[in-house]
Structure formats: structure tokens, C-alpha cells
Coordinates of C-alpha atoms in Angstrom, one line a residue:
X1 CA 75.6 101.8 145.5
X2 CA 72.4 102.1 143.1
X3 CA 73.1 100.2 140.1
X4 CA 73.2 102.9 137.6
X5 CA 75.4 105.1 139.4
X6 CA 78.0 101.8 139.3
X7 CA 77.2 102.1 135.6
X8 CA 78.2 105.7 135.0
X9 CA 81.4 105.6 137.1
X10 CA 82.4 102.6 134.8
X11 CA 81.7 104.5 131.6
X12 CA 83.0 107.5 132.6
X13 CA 86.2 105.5 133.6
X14 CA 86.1 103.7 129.9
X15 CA 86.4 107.2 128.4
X16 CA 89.2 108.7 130.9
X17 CA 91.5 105.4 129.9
X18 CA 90.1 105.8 126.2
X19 CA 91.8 109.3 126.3
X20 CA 94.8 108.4 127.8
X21 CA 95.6 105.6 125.1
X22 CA 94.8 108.6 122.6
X23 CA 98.0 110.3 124.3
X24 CA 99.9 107.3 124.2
X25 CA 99.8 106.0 120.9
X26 CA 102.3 107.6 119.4
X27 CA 104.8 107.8 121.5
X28 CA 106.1 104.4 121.9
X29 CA 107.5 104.8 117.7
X30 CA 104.2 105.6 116.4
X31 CA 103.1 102.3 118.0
X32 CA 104.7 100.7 114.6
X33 CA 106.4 98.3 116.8
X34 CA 104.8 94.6 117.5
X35 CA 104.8 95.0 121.5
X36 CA 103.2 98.6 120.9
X37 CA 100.7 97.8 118.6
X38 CA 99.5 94.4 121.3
X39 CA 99.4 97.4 124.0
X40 CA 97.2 98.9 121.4
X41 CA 95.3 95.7 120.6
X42 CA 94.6 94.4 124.0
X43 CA 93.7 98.0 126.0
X44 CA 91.4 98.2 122.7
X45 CA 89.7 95.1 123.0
X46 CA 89.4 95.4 127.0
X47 CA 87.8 99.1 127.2
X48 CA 85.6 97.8 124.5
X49 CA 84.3 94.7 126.7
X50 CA 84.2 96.7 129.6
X51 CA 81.7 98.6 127.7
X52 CA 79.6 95.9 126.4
X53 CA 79.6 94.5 129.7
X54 CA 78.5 97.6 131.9
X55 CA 76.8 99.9 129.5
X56 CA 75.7 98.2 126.0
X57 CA 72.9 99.8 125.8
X58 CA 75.2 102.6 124.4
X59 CA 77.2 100.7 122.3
X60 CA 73.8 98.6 120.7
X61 CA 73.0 102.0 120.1
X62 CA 75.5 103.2 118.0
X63 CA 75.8 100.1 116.3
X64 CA 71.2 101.0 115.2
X65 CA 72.2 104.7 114.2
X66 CA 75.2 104.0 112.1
X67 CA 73.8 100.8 110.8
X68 CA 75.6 100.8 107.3
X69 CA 78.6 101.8 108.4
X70 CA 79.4 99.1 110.4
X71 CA 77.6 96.7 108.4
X72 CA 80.6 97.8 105.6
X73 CA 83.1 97.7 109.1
X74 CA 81.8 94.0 109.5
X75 CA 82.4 93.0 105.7
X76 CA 85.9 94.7 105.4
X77 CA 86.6 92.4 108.2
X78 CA 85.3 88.9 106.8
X79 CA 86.9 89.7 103.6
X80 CA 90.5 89.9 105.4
X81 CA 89.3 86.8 107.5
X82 CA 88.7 84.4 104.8
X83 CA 91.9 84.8 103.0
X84 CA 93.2 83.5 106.6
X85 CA 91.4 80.9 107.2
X86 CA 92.2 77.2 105.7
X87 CA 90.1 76.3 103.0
X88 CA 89.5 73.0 100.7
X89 CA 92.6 72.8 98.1
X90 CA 90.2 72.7 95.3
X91 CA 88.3 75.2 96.5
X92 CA 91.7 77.3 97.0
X93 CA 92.7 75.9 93.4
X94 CA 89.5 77.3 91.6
X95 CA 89.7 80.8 93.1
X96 CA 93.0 81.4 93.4
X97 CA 95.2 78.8 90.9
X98 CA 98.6 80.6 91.6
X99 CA 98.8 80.1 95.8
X100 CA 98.8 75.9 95.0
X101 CA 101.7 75.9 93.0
X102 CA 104.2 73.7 94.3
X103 CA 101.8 72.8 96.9
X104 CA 100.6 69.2 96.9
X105 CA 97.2 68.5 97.8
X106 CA 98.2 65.4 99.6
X107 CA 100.7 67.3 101.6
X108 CA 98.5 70.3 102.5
X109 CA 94.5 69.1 102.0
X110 CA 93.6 72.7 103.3
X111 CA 95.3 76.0 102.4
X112 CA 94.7 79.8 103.2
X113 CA 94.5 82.2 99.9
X114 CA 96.5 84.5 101.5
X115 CA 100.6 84.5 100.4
X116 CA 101.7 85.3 103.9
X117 CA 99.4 84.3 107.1
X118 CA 101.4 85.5 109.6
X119 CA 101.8 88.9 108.0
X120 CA 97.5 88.4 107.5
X121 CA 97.0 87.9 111.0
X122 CA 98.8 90.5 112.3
X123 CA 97.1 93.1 109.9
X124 CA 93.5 91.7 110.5
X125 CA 94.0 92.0 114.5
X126 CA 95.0 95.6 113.8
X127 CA 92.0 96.5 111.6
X128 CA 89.8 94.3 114.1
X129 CA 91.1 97.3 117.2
X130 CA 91.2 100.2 114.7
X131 CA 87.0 99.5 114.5
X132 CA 86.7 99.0 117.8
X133 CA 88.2 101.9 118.5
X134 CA 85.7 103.6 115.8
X135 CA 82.5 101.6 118.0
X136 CA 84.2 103.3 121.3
X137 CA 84.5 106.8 120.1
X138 CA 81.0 106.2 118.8
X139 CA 79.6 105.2 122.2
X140 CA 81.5 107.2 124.4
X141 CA 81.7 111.0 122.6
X142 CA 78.0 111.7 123.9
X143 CA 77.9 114.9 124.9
X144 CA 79.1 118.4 123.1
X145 CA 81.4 118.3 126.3
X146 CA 82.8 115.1 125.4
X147 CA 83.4 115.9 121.6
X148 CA 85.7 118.9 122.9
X149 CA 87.4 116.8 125.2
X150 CA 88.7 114.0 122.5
X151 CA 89.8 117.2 120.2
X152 CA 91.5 118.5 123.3
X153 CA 93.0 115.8 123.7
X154 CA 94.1 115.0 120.4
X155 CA 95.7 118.3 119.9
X156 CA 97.9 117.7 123.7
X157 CA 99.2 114.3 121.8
X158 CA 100.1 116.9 118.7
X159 CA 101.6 119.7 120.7
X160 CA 103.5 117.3 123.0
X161 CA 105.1 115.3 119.8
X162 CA 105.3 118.6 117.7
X163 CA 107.2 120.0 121.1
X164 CA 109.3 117.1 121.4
X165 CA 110.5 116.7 117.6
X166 CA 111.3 120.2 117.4
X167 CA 113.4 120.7 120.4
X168 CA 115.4 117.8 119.8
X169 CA 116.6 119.4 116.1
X170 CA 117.2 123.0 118.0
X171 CA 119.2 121.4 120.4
X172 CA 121.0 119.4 118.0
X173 CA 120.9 116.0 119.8
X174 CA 122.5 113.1 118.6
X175 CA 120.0 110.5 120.1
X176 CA 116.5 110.4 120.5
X177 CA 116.1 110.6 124.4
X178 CA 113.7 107.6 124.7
X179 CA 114.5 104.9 122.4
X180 CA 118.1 106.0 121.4
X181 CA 117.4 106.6 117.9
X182 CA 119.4 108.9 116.0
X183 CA 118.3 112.4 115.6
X184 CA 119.5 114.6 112.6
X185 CA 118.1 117.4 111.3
X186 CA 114.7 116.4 110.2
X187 CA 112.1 116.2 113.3
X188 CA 110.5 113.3 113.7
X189 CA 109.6 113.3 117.5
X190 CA 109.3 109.8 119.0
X191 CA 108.3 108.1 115.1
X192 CA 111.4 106.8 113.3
X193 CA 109.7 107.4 110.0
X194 CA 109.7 111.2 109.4
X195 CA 106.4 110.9 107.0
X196 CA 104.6 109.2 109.4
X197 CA 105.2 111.9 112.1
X198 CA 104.0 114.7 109.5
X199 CA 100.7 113.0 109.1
X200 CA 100.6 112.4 112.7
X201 CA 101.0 116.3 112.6
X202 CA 98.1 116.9 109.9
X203 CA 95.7 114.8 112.2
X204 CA 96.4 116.4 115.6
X205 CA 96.2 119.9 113.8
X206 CA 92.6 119.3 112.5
X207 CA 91.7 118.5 115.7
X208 CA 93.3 121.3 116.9
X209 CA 91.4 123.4 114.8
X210 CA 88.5 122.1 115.4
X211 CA 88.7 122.3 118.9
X212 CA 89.4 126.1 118.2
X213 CA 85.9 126.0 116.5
X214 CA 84.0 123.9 118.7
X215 CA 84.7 126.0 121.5
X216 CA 84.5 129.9 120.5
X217 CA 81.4 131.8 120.2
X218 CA 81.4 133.0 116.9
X219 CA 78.5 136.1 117.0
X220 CA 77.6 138.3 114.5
X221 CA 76.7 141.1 117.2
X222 CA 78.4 144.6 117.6
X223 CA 81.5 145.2 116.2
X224 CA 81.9 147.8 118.9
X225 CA 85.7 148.1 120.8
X226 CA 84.2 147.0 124.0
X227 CA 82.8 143.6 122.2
X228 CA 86.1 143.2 120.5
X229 CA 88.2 143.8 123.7
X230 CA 85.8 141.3 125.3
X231 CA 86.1 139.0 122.6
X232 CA 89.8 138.5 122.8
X233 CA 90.0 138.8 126.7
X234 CA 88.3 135.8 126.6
X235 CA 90.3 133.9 124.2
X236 CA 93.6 134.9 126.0
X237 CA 92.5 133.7 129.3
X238 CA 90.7 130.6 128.1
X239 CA 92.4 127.6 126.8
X240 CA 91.8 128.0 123.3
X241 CA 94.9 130.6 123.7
X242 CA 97.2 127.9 124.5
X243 CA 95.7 125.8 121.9
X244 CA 96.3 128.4 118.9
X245 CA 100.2 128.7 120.8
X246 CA 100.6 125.0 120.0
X247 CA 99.0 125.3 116.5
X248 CA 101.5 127.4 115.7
X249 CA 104.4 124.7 117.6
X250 CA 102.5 121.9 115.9
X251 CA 103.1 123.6 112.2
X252 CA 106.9 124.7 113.0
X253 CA 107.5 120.8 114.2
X254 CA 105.7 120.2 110.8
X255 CA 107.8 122.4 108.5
X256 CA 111.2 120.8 110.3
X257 CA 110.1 117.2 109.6
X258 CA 110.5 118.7 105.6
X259 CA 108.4 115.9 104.4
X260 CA 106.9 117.5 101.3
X261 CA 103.6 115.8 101.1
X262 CA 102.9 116.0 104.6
X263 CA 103.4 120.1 104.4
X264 CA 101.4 120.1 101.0
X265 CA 98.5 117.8 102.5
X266 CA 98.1 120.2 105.8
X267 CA 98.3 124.0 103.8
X268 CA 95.9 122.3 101.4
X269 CA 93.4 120.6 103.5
X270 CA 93.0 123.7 106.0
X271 CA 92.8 126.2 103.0
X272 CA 89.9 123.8 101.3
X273 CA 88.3 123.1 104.6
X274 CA 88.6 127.1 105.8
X275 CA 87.3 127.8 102.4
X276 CA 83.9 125.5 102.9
X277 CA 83.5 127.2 106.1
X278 CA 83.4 130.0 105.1
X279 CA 80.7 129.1 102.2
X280 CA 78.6 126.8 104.4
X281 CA 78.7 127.7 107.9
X282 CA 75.0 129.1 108.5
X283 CA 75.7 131.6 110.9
X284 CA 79.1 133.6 109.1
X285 CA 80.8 135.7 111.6
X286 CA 84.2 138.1 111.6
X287 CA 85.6 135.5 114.3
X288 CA 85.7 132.8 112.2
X289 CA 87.5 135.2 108.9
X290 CA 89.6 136.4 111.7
X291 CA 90.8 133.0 112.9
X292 CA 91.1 131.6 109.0
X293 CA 93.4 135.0 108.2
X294 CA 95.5 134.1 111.4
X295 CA 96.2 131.0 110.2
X296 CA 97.5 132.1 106.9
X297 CA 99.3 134.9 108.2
X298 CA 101.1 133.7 111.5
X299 CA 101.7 130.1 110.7
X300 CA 102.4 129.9 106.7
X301 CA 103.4 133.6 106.4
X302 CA 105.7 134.3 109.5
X303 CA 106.2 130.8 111.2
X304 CA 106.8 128.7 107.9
X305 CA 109.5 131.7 106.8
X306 CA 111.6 131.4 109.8
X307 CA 111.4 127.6 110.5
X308 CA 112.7 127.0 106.6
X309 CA 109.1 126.3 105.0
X310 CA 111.8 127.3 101.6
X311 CA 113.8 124.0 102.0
X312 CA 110.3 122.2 102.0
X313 CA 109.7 124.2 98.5
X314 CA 113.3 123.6 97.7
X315 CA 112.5 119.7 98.1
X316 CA 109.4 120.0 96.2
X317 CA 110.9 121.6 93.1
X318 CA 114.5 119.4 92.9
X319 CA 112.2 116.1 93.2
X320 CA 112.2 114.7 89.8
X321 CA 110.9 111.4 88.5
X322 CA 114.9 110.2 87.5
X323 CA 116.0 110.4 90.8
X324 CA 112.2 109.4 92.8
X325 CA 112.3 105.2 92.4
X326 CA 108.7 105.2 93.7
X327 CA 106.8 105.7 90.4
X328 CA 109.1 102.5 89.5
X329 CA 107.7 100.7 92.9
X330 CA 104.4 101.3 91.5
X331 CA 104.9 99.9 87.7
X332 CA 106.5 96.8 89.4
X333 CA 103.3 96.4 91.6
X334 CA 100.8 97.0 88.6
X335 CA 100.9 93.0 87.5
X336 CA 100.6 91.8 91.3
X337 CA 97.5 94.2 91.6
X338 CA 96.2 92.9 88.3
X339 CA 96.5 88.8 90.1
X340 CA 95.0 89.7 92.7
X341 CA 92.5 92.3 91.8
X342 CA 89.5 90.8 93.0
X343 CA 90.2 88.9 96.1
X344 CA 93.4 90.5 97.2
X345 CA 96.8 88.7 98.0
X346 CA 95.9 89.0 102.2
X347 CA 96.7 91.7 104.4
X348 CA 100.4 92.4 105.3
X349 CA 101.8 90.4 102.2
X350 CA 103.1 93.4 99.8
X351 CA 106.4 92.6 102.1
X352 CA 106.4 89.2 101.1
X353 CA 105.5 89.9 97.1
X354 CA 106.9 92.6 96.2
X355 CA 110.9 91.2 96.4
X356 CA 109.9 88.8 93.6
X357 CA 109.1 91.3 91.4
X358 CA 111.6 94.7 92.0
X359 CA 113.4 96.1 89.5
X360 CA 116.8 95.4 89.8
X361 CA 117.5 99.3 89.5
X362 CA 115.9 100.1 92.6
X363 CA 118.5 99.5 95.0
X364 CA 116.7 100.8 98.5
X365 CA 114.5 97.8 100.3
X366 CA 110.5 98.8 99.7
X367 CA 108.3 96.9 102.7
X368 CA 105.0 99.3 101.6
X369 CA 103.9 100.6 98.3
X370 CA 104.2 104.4 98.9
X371 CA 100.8 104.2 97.6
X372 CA 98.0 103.5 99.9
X373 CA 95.0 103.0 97.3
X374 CA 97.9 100.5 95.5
X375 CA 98.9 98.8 98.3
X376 CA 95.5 98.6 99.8
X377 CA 93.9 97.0 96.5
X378 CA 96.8 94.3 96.1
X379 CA 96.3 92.9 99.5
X380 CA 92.6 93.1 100.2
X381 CA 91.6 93.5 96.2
X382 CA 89.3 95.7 95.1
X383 CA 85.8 94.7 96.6
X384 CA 87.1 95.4 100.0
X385 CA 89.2 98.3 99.9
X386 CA 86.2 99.7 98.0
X387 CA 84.3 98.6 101.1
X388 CA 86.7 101.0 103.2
X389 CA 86.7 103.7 101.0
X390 CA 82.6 104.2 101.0
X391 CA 83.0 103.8 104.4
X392 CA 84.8 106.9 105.3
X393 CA 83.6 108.7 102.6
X394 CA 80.1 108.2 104.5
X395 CA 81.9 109.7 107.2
X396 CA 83.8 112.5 105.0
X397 CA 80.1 113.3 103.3
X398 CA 78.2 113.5 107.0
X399 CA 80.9 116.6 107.7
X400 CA 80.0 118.1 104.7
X401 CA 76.8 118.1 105.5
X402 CA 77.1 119.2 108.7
X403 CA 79.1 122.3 107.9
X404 CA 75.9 123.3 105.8
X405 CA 73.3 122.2 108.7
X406 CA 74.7 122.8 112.0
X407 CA 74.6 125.6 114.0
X408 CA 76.5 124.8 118.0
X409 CA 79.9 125.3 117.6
X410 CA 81.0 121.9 119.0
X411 CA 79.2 119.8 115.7
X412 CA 80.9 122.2 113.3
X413 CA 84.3 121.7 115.2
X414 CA 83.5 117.8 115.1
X415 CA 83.0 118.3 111.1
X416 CA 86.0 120.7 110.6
X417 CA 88.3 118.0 112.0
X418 CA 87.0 115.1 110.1
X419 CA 86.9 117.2 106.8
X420 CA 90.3 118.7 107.0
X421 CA 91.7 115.0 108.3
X422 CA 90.1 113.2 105.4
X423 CA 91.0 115.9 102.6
X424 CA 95.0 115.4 104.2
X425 CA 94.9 111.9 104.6
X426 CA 93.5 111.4 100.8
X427 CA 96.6 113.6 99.4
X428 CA 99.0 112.0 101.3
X429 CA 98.2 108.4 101.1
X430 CA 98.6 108.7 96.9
X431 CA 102.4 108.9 97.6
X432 CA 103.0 107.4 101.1
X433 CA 101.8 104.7 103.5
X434 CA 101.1 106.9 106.6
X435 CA 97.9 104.5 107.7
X436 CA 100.8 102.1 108.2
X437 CA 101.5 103.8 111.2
X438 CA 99.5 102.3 114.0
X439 CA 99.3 105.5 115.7
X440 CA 98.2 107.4 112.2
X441 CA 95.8 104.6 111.5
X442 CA 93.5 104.9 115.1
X443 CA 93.9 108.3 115.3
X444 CA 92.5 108.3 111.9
X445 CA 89.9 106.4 112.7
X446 CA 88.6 107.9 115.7
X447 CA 88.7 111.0 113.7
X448 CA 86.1 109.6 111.3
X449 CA 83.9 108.7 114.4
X450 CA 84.0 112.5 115.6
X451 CA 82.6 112.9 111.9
X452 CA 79.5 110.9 112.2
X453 CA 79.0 111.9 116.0
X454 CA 78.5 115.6 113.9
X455 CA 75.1 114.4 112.8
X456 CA 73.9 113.1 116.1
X457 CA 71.9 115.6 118.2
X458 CA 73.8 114.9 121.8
X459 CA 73.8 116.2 124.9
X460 CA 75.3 119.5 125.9

């Protein structure tokens, strides 16, 4: 066999599995489970080898052409390593005076800064595989073919959870059917952590979207019957029809799981996103208004009406701030984040901190912030989660900009899904912790990829 030929079949076999993990990621509880997340870790780190080893030449190359970014991917990383690593007591004593009290020198002559290692480790392993996953999607999304294939995929994961979480609330099971949780009302599909499922949601419905737009001809020609009957002839018998059937599953699962960001997040971000479309898109056709319309009408008017988009609105509108205790979560977190503003306490330790300093009013048990930009900025300090944010706002600008630039379908798809993901993801994160999720957070991530592939010219 000639060599090359070897070659493909591997890489080709690199993205099949990488799709499949895409699939399986949230179904095992979001991945938010220790033996998930090492399925995650070590089928991560081995595609990625497998890679390097049989076709680096792609990954060196995306690694030249996005340059910055993972130069800022690199220096995220070392700044959650060194608050791991042991390091001289007086060294640990000038830069961080707090972590050596009680701590004798002679006892322990080296110390890590960071107030929980174990907790550190496990989040730097996970950001470590959410990057490699980034470099993969990179490396392996090189084609327009391949871009429509990931949102394709993306969207299956979506409908199949969306399907799932729904049909166990309409048939009013008292047990999850895999892992034996208990169901109630509220849809959460295999995630425990209703929240975390919308966001899931939010994701897989950009890509679904953007697979809708990356794969329809959107022509300004005649607006004669026969070209409109041809039109949607072709969108009935092509997959995009069961696509837009699953949008409309994926937003009725959404509405059920009654989590009021998550609803707010997705009806914003595709309004804003539709909306820049619409003003940027070079080459403005009927078929896109058309599509923009259907989404308001079918799946916020009609869908949202029936599957109780009003108790969602109820929700909204009874929260107040007497009965919400997560404003008070933040104002105890204010003086940890003002310790540890610069190097961060380490990754994983807001569990470990934040019991020393509750309220005693708050009765319920807090392991995250509800706040990612708080929780985020305690842990890794401000340097590094500044780091992350330029980082995908590189990616979030390189949509933008693609919107306005690009005219084949599959790079404005690739840019829809990245701009609607990042615009939901912002919103929600300022109230929640849905990149705690392990499924939310790669997902996420190779979301952002599809954003810079936008810019690349690749093959068709």
C-alpha cells in the first residue's frame, strides 16, 4: 500500500472516531463524571497522537496559520501549570504569603500556590483535552464537506438529547432510563443538571442552524412559482428537512428544561446573529428572510406556546433577588477574587474556598460560582482568564468577519454557528457555570475552531 494512501485512511479514520466522540459526550451525564471525562481525556489525547504521528504535516499547519491563538492556548496552560507545580517556600512565601500559613518550611521545603492540587490537576488535564480538541477540529475540518459534517453531527447529538429529555417528561417517567436518575417535570435528557442541558441545547442549535446555512443555495434569481416549487422540493427531500424537524424538537426540549437563562441566551443569540446576517451577508436572498421568519414564527410563536414557553416567562418575572441566594454567592466570593486577583487560587479550588467564607444565610451547598467570569478570575486570576477571553474573542471576531467577507454557504454556516454559540454562551455564563459541563465545555470549544476554520480558504 503506497505510503500516502496509508496516510489518508488514518486521517480519515481520526475524523470518523473524532465525530463519534462528538456524539458521545454528552450522554454519559454531560461527561461531568470523573470516569467520563478520562474517556474524554484519553480518546482526546490518543486521536491527537495518532495525528501527529501519521499526518503532522496537517496539524504543524494549523498550529503556523493560527499562530496567536495557540500561542495564548499555550500560556493559558502554563499559567494553570505553575500553580501546580512545587515551588521553593520562599519563593511560594513572596508571591503568595497566605498558602504558607500554618505550613512550616521545615516540614514542607516546597509547596504548590494552588489551595487544592488535586482539584488543579484534574481541571488542567481537562483544559489540556478541551485544546486538543480545538488543534483536532483545526486539522481535521479541511474541506467545505467536512465543516458540514461536524455541524451535522453536532446537531444529531442535539436532536438525539433534545428527543430523549423530552419524551421522558411526556411520558412521565419516574427514572431516567440509563443511569436511574430521577426524572420530573423539567427535561434534562441524560445531564443531571437541567442548566447544563439547555446550554448543551443553545450549542447543538447553532450548529444546527448553521448546518441549515451551510448547506442551502441561497439565490437571488427568479421569484417565479416554478423556482419556488423547486426550491422547497429540494429542501423536503434533502436532509436539511429533517434538520429544521429537529430544530424545532431541539427548541421544544429547550423550553421543557424551563431554565430561564438558557431560553433567554438561545432567542437572543439567534435573533442577534439572524439580524447580522441579514446586514452582512454579501449576497442577501429571500431564502435566508424566509428561513429567519420561520424560525420566529414556528419555533417561538407556535412551538414555545404549546410546550409552555409562559412558565419560562412566569419564572423569569417571579425571580427576585430576596428569594435568588446567588447574587449573595457572588458578594461572598468578591474578597477571595480580590486575594487572588492576579495569580488565581488554581484551577478547581472555588469548591475548596468558598465553604470558608458563605454566608450563613445561604443554606443550599454552592460547588461553582454561578458566575463563570467570577469563578474563572478567582481560580486562574485575571492574567489568564484574560488570556482565554482574547482567545475566543479572536475566534468570535473571525465570524464576524466572515459574515461580511464570505460568499460559499458552508464558511457563513461555519461563522453563524460560532457567532450565535459565543453570543449564548457569554449571556449565560454571567449567571451559571455551564463550561463546567465537560460536554458544554468541548463542544464549545470545537465550536470556536469551526469559527476560525471560516477564514481559511479549504477545499470543496
Amino acid at each position: 500500500m503506497p505510503k500516502m494512501t496509508r496516510y489518508s485512511k488514518v486521517e480519515k479514520s481520526v475524523f470518523g472516531l473524532f465525530l463519534l466522540l462528538m456524539l458521545w459526550l454528552p450522554i454519559p451525564l454531560g461527561s461531568n463524571r470523573p470516569w467520563a471525562w478520562a474517556i474524554l481525556e484519553l480518546t482526546t489525547f490518543t486521536l491527537l497522537i495518532a495525528l501527529v504521528i501519521f499526518y503532522s504535516a496537517a496539524v504543524f499547519k494549523s498550529i503556523r496559520e493560527n499562530r496567536l491563538v495557540f500561542i495564548l492556548a499555550l500560556l493559558f496552560i502554563v499559567a494553570q501549570a505553575i500553580t501546580i507545580f512545587p515551588l521553593p517556600y520562599q519563593l511560594v512565601e513572596t508571591l503568595r504569603p497566605d498558602r504558607v500559613l500554618g505550613v512550616e518550611q521545615s516540614v514542607l521545603p516546597y509547596l504548590s500556590m494552588s489551595f487544592d492540587v488535586a482539584q488543579s490537576k484534574i481541571a488542567l488535564l481537562k483544559t489540556v483535552a478541551y485544546f486538543c480538541l480545538f488543534l483536532l477540529t483545526l486539522s481535521l475540518v479541511t474541506s467545505t464537506k467536512r465543516i458540514k459534517l461536524l455541524l451535522l453531527t453536532l446537531s444529531l447529538a442535539g436532536i438525539v438529547q433534545a428527543t430523549y429529555g423530552a419524551f421522558e417528561v411526556l411520558l412521565h417517567t419516574e427514572e431516567s432510563l440509563i443511569f436511574k436518575y430521577n426524572v420530573s417535570n423539567i427535561a434534562t435528557g441524560s445531564f443531571v443538571y437541567k442548566n447544563h442541558y439547555a446550554n448543551y441545547l443553545v450549542l447543538t442549535l447553532s450548529a444546527a442552524l448553521g448546518y441549515l446555512i451551510a448547506s442551502s443555495k441561497f439565490k437571488q434569481g427568479s421569484n417565479s412559482k416554478r423556482e419556488i416549487l423547486k426550491y422547497w422540493l429540494d429542501f423536503i427531500l434533502s436532509k436539511k428537512a429533517l434538520v429544521r424537524i429537529g430544530i424545532v424538537i431541539m427548541v421544544i426540549a429547550l423550553i421543557m428544561s424551563r431554565s430561564r437563562m438558557g431560553n433567554s441566551a438561545f432567542f437572543v443569540a439567534m435573533t442577534i446573529t439572524s439580524l447580522l446576517g441579514l446586514l452582512l451577508f454579501k449576497r442577501k436572498s429571500r431564502s435566508y428572510v424566509y428561513l429567519f421568519i420561520s424560525l420566529l414564527v414556528i419555533d417561538i410563536l407556535v412551538v414555545s406556546s404549546i410546550f409552555g414557553l409562559s412558565e419560562v416567562k412566569q419564572r423569569i418575572e417571579q425571580t427576585s433577588m430576596e428569594k435568588e441566594t446567588r447574587d449573595e454567592v457572588i458578594d461572598d466570593t468578591l474578597p477571595i477574587l480580590s486575594q487572588f486577583m492576579f495569580i488565581g487560587s488554581g484551577g478547581g479550588t472555588f469548591y475548596t474556598l468558598y465553604p470558608k467564607v458563605q454566608n450563613e444565610k445561604i443554606q443550599h451547598f454552592y460547588d461553582h460560582a454561578h458566575n463563570e467570569y467570577l469563578q474563572f478570575a478567582m481560580e486562574f486570576g485575571w492574567l489568564a482568564s484574560g488570556i482565554l477571553m482574547i482567545l475566543a474573542l479572536i475566534c468570535f471576531a473571525t465570524s464576524i468577519n466572515a459574515l461580511r467577507k464570505r460568499e460559499r454557504q458552508a464558511y457563513l454556516g461555519a461563522a453563524f454557528t460560532c457567532t450565535m454559540a459565543f453570543i449564548g454562551m457569554v449571556m449565560h455564563s454571567s449567571v451559571d457555570f455551564p463550561l463546567q459541563a465537560p460536554a458544554n465545555a468541548a463542544t464549545f470549544m470545537v465550536i470556536l475552531g469551526i469559527g476560525l476554520k471560516s477564514r481559511k480558504v479549504i477545499n470543496i
